[in-house]
PDB file of C-alpha atoms in Angstrom:
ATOM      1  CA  UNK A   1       3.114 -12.898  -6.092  1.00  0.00           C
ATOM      2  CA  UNK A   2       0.009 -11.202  -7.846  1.00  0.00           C
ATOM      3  CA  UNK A   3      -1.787 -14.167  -8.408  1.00  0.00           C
ATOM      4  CA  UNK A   4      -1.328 -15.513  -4.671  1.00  0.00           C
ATOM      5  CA  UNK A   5      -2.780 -12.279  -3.543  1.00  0.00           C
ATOM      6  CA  UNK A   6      -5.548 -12.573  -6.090  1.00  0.00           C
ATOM      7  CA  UNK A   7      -6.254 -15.814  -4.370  1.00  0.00           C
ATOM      8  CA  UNK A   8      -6.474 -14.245  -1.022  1.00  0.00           C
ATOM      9  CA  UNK A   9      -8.455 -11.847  -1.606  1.00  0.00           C
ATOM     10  CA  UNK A  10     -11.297 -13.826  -3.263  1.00  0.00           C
ATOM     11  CA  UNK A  11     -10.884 -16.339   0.172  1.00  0.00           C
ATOM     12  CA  UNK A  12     -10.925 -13.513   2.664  1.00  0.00           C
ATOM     13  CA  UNK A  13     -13.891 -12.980   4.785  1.00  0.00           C
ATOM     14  CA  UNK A  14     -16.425  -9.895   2.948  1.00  0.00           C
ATOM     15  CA  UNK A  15     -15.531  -6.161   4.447  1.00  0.00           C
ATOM     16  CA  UNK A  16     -18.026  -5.183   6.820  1.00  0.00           C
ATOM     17  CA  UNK A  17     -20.594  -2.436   6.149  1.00  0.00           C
ATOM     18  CA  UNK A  18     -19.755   0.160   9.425  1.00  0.00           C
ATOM     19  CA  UNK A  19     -16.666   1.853   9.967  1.00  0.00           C
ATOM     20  CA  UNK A  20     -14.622   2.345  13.285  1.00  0.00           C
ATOM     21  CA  UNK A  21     -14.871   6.072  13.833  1.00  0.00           C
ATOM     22  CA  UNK A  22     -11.369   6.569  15.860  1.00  0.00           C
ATOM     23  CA  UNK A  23      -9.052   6.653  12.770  1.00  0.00           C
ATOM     24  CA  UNK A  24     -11.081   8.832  11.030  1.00  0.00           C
ATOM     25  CA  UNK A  25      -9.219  12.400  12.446  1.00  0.00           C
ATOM     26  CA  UNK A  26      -5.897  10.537  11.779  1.00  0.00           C
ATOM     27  CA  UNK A  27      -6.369   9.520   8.123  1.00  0.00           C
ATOM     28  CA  UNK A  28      -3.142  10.002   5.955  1.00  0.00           C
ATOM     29  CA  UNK A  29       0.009   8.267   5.133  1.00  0.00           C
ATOM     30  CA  UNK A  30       2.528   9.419   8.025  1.00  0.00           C
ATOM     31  CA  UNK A  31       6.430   8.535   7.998  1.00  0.00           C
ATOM     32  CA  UNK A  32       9.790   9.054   9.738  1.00  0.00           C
ATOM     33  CA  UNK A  33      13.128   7.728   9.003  1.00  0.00           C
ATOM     34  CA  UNK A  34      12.226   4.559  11.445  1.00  0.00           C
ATOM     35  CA  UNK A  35       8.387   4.128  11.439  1.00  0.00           C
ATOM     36  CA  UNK A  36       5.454   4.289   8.487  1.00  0.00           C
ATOM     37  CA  UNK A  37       2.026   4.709   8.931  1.00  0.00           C
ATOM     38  CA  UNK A  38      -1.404   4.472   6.814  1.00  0.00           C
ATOM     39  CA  UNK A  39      -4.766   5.286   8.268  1.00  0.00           C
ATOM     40  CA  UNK A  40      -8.342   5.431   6.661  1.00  0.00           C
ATOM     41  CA  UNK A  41     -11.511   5.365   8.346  1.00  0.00           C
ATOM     42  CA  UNK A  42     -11.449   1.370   9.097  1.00  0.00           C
ATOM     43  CA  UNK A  43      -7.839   0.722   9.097  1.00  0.00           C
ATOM     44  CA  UNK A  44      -4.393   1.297  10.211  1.00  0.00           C
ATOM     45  CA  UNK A  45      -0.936  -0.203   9.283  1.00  0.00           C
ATOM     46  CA  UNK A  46       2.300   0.728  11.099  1.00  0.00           C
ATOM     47  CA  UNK A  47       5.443  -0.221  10.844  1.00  0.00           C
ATOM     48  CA  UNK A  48       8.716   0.383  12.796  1.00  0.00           C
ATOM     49  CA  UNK A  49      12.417  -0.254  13.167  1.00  0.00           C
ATOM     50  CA  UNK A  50      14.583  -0.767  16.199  1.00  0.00           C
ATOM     51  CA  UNK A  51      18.063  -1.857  16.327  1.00  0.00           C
ATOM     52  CA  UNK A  52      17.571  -5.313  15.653  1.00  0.00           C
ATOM     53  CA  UNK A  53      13.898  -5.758  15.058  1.00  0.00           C
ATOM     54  CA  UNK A  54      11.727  -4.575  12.742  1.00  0.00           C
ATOM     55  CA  UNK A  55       7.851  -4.771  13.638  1.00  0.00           C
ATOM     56  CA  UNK A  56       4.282  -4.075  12.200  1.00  0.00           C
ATOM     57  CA  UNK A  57       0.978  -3.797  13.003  1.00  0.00           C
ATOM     58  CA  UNK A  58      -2.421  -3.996  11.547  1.00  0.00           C
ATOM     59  CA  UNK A  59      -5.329  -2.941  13.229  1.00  0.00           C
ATOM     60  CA  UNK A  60      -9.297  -3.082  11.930  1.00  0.00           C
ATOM     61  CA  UNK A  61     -11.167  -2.740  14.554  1.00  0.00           C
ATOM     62  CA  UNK A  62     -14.724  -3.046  13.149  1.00  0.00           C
ATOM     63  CA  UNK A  63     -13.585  -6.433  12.283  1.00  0.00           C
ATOM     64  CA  UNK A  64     -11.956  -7.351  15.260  1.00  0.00           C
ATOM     65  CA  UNK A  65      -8.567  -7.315  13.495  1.00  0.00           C
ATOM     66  CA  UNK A  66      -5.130  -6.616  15.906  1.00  0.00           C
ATOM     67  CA  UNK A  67      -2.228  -8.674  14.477  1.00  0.00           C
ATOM     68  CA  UNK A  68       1.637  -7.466  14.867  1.00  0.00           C
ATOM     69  CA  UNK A  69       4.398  -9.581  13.343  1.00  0.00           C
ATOM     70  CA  UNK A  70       7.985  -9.092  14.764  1.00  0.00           C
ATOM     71  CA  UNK A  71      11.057  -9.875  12.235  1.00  0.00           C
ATOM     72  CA  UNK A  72      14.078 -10.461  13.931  1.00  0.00           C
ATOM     73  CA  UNK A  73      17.967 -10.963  13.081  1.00  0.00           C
ATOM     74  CA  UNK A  74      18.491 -14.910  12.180  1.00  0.00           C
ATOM     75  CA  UNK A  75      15.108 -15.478   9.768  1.00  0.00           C
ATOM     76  CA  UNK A  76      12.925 -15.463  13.321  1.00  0.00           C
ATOM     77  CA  UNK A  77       9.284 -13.990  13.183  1.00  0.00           C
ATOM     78  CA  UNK A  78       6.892 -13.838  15.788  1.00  0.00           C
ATOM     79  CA  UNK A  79       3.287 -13.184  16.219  1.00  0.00           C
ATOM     80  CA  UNK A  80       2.837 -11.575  19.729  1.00  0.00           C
ATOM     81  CA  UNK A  81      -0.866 -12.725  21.128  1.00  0.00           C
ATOM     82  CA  UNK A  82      -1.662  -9.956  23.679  1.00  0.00           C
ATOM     83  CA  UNK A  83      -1.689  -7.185  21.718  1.00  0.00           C
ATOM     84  CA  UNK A  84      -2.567  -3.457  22.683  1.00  0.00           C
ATOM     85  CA  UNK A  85      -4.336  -1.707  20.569  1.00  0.00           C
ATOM     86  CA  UNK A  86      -2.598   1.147  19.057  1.00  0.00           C
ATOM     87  CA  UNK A  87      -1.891   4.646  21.076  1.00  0.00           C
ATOM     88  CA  UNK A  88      -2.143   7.350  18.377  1.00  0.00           C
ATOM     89  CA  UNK A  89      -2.723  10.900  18.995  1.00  0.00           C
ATOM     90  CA  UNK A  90      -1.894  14.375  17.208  1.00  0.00           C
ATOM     91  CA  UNK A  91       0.520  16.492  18.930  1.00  0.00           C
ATOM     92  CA  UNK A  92       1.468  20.245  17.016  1.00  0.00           C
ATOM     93  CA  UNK A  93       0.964  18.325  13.996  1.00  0.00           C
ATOM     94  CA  UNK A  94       2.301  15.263  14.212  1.00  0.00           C
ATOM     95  CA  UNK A  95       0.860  12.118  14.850  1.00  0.00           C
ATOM     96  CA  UNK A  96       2.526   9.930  17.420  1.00  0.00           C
ATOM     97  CA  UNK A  97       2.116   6.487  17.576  1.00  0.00           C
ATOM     98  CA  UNK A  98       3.189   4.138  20.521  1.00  0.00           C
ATOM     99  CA  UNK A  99       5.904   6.814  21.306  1.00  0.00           C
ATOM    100  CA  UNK A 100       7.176   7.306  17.631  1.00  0.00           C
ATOM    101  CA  UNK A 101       6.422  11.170  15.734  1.00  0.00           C
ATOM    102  CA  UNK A 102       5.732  11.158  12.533  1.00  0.00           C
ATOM    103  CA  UNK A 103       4.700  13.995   9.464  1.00  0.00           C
ATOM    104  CA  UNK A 104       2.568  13.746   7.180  1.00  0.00           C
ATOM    105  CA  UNK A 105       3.237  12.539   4.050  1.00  0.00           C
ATOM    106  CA  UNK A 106      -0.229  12.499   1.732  1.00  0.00           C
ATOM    107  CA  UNK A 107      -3.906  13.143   2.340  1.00  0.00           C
ATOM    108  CA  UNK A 108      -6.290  10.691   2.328  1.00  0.00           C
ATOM    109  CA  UNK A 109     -10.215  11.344   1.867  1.00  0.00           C
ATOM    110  CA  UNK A 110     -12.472   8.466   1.802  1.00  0.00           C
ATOM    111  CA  UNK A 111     -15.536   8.805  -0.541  1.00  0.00           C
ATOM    112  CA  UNK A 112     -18.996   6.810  -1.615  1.00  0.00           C
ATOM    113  CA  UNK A 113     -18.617   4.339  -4.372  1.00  0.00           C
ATOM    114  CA  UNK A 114     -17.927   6.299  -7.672  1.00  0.00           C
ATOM    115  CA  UNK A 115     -17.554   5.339 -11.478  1.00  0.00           C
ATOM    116  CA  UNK A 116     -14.252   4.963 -12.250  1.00  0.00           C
ATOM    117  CA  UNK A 117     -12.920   6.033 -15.859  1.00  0.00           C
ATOM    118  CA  UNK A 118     -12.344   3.834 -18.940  1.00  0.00           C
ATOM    119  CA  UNK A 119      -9.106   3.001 -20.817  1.00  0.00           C
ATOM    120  CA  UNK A 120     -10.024   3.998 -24.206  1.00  0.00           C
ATOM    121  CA  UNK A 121      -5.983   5.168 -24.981  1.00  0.00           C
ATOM    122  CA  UNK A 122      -3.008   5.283 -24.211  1.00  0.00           C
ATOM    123  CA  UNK A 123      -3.436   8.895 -22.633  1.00  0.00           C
ATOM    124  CA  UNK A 124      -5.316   7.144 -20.384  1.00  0.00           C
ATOM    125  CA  UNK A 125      -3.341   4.438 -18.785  1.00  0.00           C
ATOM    126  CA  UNK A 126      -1.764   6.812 -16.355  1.00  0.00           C
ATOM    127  CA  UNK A 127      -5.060   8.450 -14.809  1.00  0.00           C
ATOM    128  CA  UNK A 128      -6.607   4.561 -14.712  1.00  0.00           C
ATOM    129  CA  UNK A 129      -3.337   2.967 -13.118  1.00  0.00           C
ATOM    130  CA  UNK A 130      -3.900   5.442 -10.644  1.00  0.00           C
ATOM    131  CA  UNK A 131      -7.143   5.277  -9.720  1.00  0.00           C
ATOM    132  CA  UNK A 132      -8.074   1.717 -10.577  1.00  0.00           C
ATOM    133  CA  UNK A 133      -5.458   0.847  -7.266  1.00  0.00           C
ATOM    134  CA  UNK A 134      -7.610   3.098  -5.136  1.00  0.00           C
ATOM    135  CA  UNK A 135      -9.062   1.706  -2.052  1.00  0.00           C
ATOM    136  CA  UNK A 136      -8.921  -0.407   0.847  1.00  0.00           C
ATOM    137  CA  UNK A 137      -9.139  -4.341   1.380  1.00  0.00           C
ATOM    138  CA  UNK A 138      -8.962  -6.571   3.919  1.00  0.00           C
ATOM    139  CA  UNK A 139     -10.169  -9.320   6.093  1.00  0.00           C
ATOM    140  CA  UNK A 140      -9.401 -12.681   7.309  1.00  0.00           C
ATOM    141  CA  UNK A 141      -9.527 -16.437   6.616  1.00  0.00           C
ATOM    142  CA  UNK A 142      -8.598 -19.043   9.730  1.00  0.00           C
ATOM    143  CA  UNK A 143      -5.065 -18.106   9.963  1.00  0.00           C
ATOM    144  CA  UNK A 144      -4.573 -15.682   7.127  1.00  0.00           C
ATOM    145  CA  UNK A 145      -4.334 -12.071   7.777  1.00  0.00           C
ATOM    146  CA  UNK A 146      -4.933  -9.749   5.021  1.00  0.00           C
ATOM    147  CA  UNK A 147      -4.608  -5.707   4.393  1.00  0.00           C
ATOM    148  CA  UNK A 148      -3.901  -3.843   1.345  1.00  0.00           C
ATOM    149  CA  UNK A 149      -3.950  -0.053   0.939  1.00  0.00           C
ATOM    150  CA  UNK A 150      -3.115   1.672  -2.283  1.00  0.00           C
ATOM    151  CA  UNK A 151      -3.332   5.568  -2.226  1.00  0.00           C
ATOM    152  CA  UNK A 152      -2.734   8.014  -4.778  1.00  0.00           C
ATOM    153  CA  UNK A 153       0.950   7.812  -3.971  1.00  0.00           C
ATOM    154  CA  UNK A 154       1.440   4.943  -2.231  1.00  0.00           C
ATOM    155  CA  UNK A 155       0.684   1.117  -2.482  1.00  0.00           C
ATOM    156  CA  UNK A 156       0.588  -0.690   1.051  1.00  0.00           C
ATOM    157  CA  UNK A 157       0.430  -4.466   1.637  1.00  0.00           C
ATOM    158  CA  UNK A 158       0.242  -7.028   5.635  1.00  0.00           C
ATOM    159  CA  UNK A 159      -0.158 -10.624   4.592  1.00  0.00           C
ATOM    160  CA  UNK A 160      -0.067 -13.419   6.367  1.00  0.00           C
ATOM    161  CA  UNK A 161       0.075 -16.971   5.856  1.00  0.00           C
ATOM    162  CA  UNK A 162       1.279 -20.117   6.295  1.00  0.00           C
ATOM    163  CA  UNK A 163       3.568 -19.996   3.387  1.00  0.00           C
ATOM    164  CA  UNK A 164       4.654 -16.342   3.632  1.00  0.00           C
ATOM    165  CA  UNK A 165       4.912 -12.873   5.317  1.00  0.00           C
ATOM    166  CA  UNK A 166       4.998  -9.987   2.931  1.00  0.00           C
ATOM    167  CA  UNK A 167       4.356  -6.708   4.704  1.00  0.00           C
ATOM    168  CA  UNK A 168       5.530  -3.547   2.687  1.00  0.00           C
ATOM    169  CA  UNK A 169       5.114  -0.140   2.183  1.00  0.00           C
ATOM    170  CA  UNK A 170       5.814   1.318  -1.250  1.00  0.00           C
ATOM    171  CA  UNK A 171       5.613   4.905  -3.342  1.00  0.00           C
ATOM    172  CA  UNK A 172       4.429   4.667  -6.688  1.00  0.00           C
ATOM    173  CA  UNK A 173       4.022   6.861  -9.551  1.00  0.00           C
ATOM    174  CA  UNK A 174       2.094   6.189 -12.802  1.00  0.00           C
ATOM    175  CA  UNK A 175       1.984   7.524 -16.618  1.00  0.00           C
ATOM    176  CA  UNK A 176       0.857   6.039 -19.760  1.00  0.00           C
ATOM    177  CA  UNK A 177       4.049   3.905 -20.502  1.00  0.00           C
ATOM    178  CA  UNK A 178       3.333   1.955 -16.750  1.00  0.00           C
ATOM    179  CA  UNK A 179       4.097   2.442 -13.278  1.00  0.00           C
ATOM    180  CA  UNK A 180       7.308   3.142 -10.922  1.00  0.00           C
ATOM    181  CA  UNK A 181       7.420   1.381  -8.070  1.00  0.00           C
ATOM    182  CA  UNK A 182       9.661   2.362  -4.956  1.00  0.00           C
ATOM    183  CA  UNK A 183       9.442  -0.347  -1.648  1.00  0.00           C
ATOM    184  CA  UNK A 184      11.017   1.624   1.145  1.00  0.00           C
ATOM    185  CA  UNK A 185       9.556  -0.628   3.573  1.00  0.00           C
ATOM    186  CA  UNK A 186       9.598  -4.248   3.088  1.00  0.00           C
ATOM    187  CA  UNK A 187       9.284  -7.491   5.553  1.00  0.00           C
ATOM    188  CA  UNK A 188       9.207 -10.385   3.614  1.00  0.00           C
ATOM    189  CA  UNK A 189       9.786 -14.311   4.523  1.00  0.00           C
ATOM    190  CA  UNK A 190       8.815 -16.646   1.916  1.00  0.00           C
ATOM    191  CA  UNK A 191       9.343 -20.335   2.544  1.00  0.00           C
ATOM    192  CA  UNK A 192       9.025 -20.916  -1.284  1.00  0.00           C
ATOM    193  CA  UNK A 193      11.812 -19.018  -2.245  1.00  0.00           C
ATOM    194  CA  UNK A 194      14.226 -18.885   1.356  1.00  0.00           C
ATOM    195  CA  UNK A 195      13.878 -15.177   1.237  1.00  0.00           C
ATOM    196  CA  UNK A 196      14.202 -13.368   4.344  1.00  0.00           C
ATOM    197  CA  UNK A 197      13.835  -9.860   4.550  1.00  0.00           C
ATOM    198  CA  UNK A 198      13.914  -7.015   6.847  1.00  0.00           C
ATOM    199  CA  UNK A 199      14.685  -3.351   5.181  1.00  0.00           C
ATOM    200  CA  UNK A 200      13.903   0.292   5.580  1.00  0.00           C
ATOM    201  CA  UNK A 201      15.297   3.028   3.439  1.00  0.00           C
ATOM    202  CA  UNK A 202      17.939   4.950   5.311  1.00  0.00           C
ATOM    203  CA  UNK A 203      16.144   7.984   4.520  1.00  0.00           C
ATOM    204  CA  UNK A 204      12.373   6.927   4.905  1.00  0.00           C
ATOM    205  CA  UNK A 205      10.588  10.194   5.434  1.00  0.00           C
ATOM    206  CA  UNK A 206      12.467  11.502   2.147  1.00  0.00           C
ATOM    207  CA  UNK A 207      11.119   8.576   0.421  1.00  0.00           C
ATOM    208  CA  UNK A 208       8.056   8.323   1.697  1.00  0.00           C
ATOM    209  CA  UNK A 209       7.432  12.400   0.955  1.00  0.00           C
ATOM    210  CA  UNK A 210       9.183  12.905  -2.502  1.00  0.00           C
ATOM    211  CA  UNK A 211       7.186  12.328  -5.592  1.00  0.00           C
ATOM    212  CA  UNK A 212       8.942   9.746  -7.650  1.00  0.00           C
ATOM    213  CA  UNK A 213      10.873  11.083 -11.035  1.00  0.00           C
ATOM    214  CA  UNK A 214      10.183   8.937 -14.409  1.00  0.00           C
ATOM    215  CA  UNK A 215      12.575   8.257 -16.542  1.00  0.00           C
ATOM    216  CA  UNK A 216      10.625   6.621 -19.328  1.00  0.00           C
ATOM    217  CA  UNK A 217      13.462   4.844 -20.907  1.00  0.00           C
ATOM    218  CA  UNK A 218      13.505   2.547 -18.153  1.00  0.00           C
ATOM    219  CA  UNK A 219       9.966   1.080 -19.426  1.00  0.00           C
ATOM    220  CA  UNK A 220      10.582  -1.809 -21.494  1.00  0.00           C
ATOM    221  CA  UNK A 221       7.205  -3.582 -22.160  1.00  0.00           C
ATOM    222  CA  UNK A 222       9.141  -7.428 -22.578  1.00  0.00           C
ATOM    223  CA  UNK A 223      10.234  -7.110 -18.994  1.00  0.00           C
ATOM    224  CA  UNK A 224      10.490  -5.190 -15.837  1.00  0.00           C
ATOM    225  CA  UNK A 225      13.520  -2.901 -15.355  1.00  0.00           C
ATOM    226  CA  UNK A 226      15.441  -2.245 -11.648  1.00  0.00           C
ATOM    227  CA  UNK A 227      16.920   0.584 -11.190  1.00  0.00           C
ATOM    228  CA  UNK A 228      20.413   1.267  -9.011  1.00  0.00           C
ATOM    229  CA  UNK A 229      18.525   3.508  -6.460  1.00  0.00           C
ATOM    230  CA  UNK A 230      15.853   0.371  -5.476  1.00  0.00           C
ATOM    231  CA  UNK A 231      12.887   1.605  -8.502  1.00  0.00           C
ATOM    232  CA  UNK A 232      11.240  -0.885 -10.322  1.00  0.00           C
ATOM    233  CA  UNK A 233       9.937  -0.252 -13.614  1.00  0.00           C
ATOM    234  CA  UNK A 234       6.464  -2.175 -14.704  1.00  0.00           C
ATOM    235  CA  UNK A 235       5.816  -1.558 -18.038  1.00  0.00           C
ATOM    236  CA  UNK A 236       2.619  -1.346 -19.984  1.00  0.00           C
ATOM    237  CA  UNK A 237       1.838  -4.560 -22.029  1.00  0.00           C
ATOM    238  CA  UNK A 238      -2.166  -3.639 -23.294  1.00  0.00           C
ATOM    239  CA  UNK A 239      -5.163  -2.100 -22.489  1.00  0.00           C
ATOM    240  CA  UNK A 240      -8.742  -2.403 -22.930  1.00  0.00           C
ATOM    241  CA  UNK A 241     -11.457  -0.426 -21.302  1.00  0.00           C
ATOM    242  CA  UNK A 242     -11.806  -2.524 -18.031  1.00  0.00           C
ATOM    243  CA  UNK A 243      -8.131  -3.772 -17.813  1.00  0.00           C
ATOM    244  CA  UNK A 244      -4.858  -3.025 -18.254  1.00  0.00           C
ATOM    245  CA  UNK A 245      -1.688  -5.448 -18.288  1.00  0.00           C
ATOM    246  CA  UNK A 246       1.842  -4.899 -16.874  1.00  0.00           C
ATOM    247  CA  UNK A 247       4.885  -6.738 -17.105  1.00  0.00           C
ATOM    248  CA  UNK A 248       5.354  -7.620 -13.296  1.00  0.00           C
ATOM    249  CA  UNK A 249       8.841  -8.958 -13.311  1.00  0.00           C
ATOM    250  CA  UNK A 250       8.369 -12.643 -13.844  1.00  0.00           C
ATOM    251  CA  UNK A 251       4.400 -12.762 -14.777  1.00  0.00           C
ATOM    252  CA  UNK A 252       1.667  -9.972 -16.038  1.00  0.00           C
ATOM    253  CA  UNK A 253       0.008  -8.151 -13.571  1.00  0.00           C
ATOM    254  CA  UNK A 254      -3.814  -7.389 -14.169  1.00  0.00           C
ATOM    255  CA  UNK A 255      -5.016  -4.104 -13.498  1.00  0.00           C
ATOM    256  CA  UNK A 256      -9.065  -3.860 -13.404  1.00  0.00           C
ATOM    257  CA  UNK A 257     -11.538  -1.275 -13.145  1.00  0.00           C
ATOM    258  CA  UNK A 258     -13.620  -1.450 -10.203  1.00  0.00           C
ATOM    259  CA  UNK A 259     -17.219  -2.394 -11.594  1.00  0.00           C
ATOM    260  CA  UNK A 260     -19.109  -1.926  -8.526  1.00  0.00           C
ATOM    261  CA  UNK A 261     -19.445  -1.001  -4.100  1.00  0.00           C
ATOM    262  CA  UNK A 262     -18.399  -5.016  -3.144  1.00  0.00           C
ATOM    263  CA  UNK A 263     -14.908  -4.122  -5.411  1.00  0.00           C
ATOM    264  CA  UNK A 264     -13.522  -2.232  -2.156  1.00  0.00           C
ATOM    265  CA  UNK A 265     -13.967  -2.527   1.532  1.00  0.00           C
ATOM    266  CA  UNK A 266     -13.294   1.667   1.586  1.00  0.00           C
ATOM    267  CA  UNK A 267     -13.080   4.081  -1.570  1.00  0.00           C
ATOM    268  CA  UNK A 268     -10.516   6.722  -1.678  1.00  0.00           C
ATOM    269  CA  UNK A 269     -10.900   9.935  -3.875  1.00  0.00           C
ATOM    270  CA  UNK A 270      -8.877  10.157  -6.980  1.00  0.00           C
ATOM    271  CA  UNK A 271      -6.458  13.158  -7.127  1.00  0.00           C
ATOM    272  CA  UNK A 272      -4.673  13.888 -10.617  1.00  0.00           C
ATOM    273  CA  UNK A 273      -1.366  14.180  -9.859  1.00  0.00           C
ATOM    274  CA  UNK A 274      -0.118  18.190  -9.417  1.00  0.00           C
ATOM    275  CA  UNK A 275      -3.199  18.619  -7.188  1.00  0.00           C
ATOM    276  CA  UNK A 276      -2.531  17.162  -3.754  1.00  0.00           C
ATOM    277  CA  UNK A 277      -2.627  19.749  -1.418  1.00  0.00           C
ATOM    278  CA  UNK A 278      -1.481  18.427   1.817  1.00  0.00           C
ATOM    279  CA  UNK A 279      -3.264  19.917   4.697  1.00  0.00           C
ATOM    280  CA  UNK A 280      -1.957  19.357   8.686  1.00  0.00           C
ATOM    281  CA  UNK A 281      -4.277  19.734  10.947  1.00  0.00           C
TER     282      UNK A 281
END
């Protein structure tokens, strides 16, 4: 899966240079028990559940970027073509979108283009995990669709190709043995593999608010552990100053410093973990 999305991203059309100003008083990660959002300054993902559906959409629109996909009971998905764009307003602080009311769940503050630390120990692969993720990505390539959004506490993916969907929204936590990984949101249809899924935790605000609990026993660096409750354990392999490597259940997963302003299409401030302080408006 990593290296397919490494492969995307290097095909995907370069982010623009201007941001759309609308999300900008809505930034965050919002949830409910049926619906998930992320907004930055240039993008939006949201994702709901009905009784028998389960839909999101992506929305850029400095680059002209409105896709929803629809999963359905039976394996069907669907790409509507006239698409509205989102209706999202704040009301006594909560943010509805297209008729769903959601809390906040994490601050987000975009930033300018800043160094990001070095791996020179082990003390450091935590802090670096972290903030290494940070930032925004997308575009598009003919009929490939492509978003990802990784927060301080949360890792958020819309793909779209010929050969798969995989839409998710995740929480994550990090320390110097590797990273836990919780998906409480996940659409996925692969036609590699037959897999067809459509899932939401049962308790999705919970999950989406709580701060993940290590247990570091779970980290085993010669494979990826899965834990009862849905967790998945990567584990460190190495580091070196500019990369770190973590068993990804099935292959390594490369994790490298951002070198430069073309590495991200938006930068998101680093926030040590113990200092969020979430602020509704």
């Amino acid at each position: 899966m990593k290296k397919f999305v490494t492969v995307v991203i290097v095909m995907l059309v370069s982010c623009v240079s201007y941001i759309e100003a609308r999300f900008s008083d809505y930034r965050g990660v919002w949830a409910s028990d049926d619906a998930e959002a992320v907004i930055t300054d240039s993008v939006c993902i949201f994702w709901t559940k009905t009784d028998s559906t389960m839909q999101a959409t992506l929305e850029v629109p400095s680059e002209g970027i409105l896709h929803k996909t629809i999963f359905a009971k039976g394996g069907k998905v669907s790409f509507p073509e006239n698409v509205r764009p989102l209706d999202i307003v704040l009301s006594k602080n909560r943010l509805v979108v297209d008729g769903r009311t959601l809390v906040k769940v994490e601050d987000i503050e975009t930033v300018a283009p800043y160094e990001m630390k070095e791996c020179k120990s082990k003390y450091d692969v935590g802090d670096c995990l972290q903030q290494w993720r940070l930032g925004v990505d997308y575009g598009t390539d003919g009929n490939v669709v492509y978003c990802e959004v990784n927060t301080n506490r949360h890792m958020m993916v819309y793909m779209v190709n010929q050969a798969m969907v995989y839409i998710r929204a995740a929480a994550t936590r990090n320390n110097s043995n590797g990273t836990l990984f919780f998906q409480n949101i996940r659409m996925m249809k692969n036609s590699n593999t037959g897999e067809y899924t459509m899932a939401v935790e049962p308790h999705n605000l919970a999950a989406a608010r709580n701060d993940l609990e290590i247990d570091n026993s779970q980290f085993q660096p010669d494979k990826c552990t899965f834990t009862p409750d849905g967790g998945i354990y990567w584990s460190l392999i190495s580091f070196e100053p500019d990369r770190i490597l973590i068993n990804g259940c099935g292959e390594t997963y490369h994790v490298d410093r951002p070198l430069g302003s073309d590495d991200r299409c938006e930068w998101i401030k680093f926030v040590p973990y113990g200092n969020e302080r979430l602020t509704i408006r």
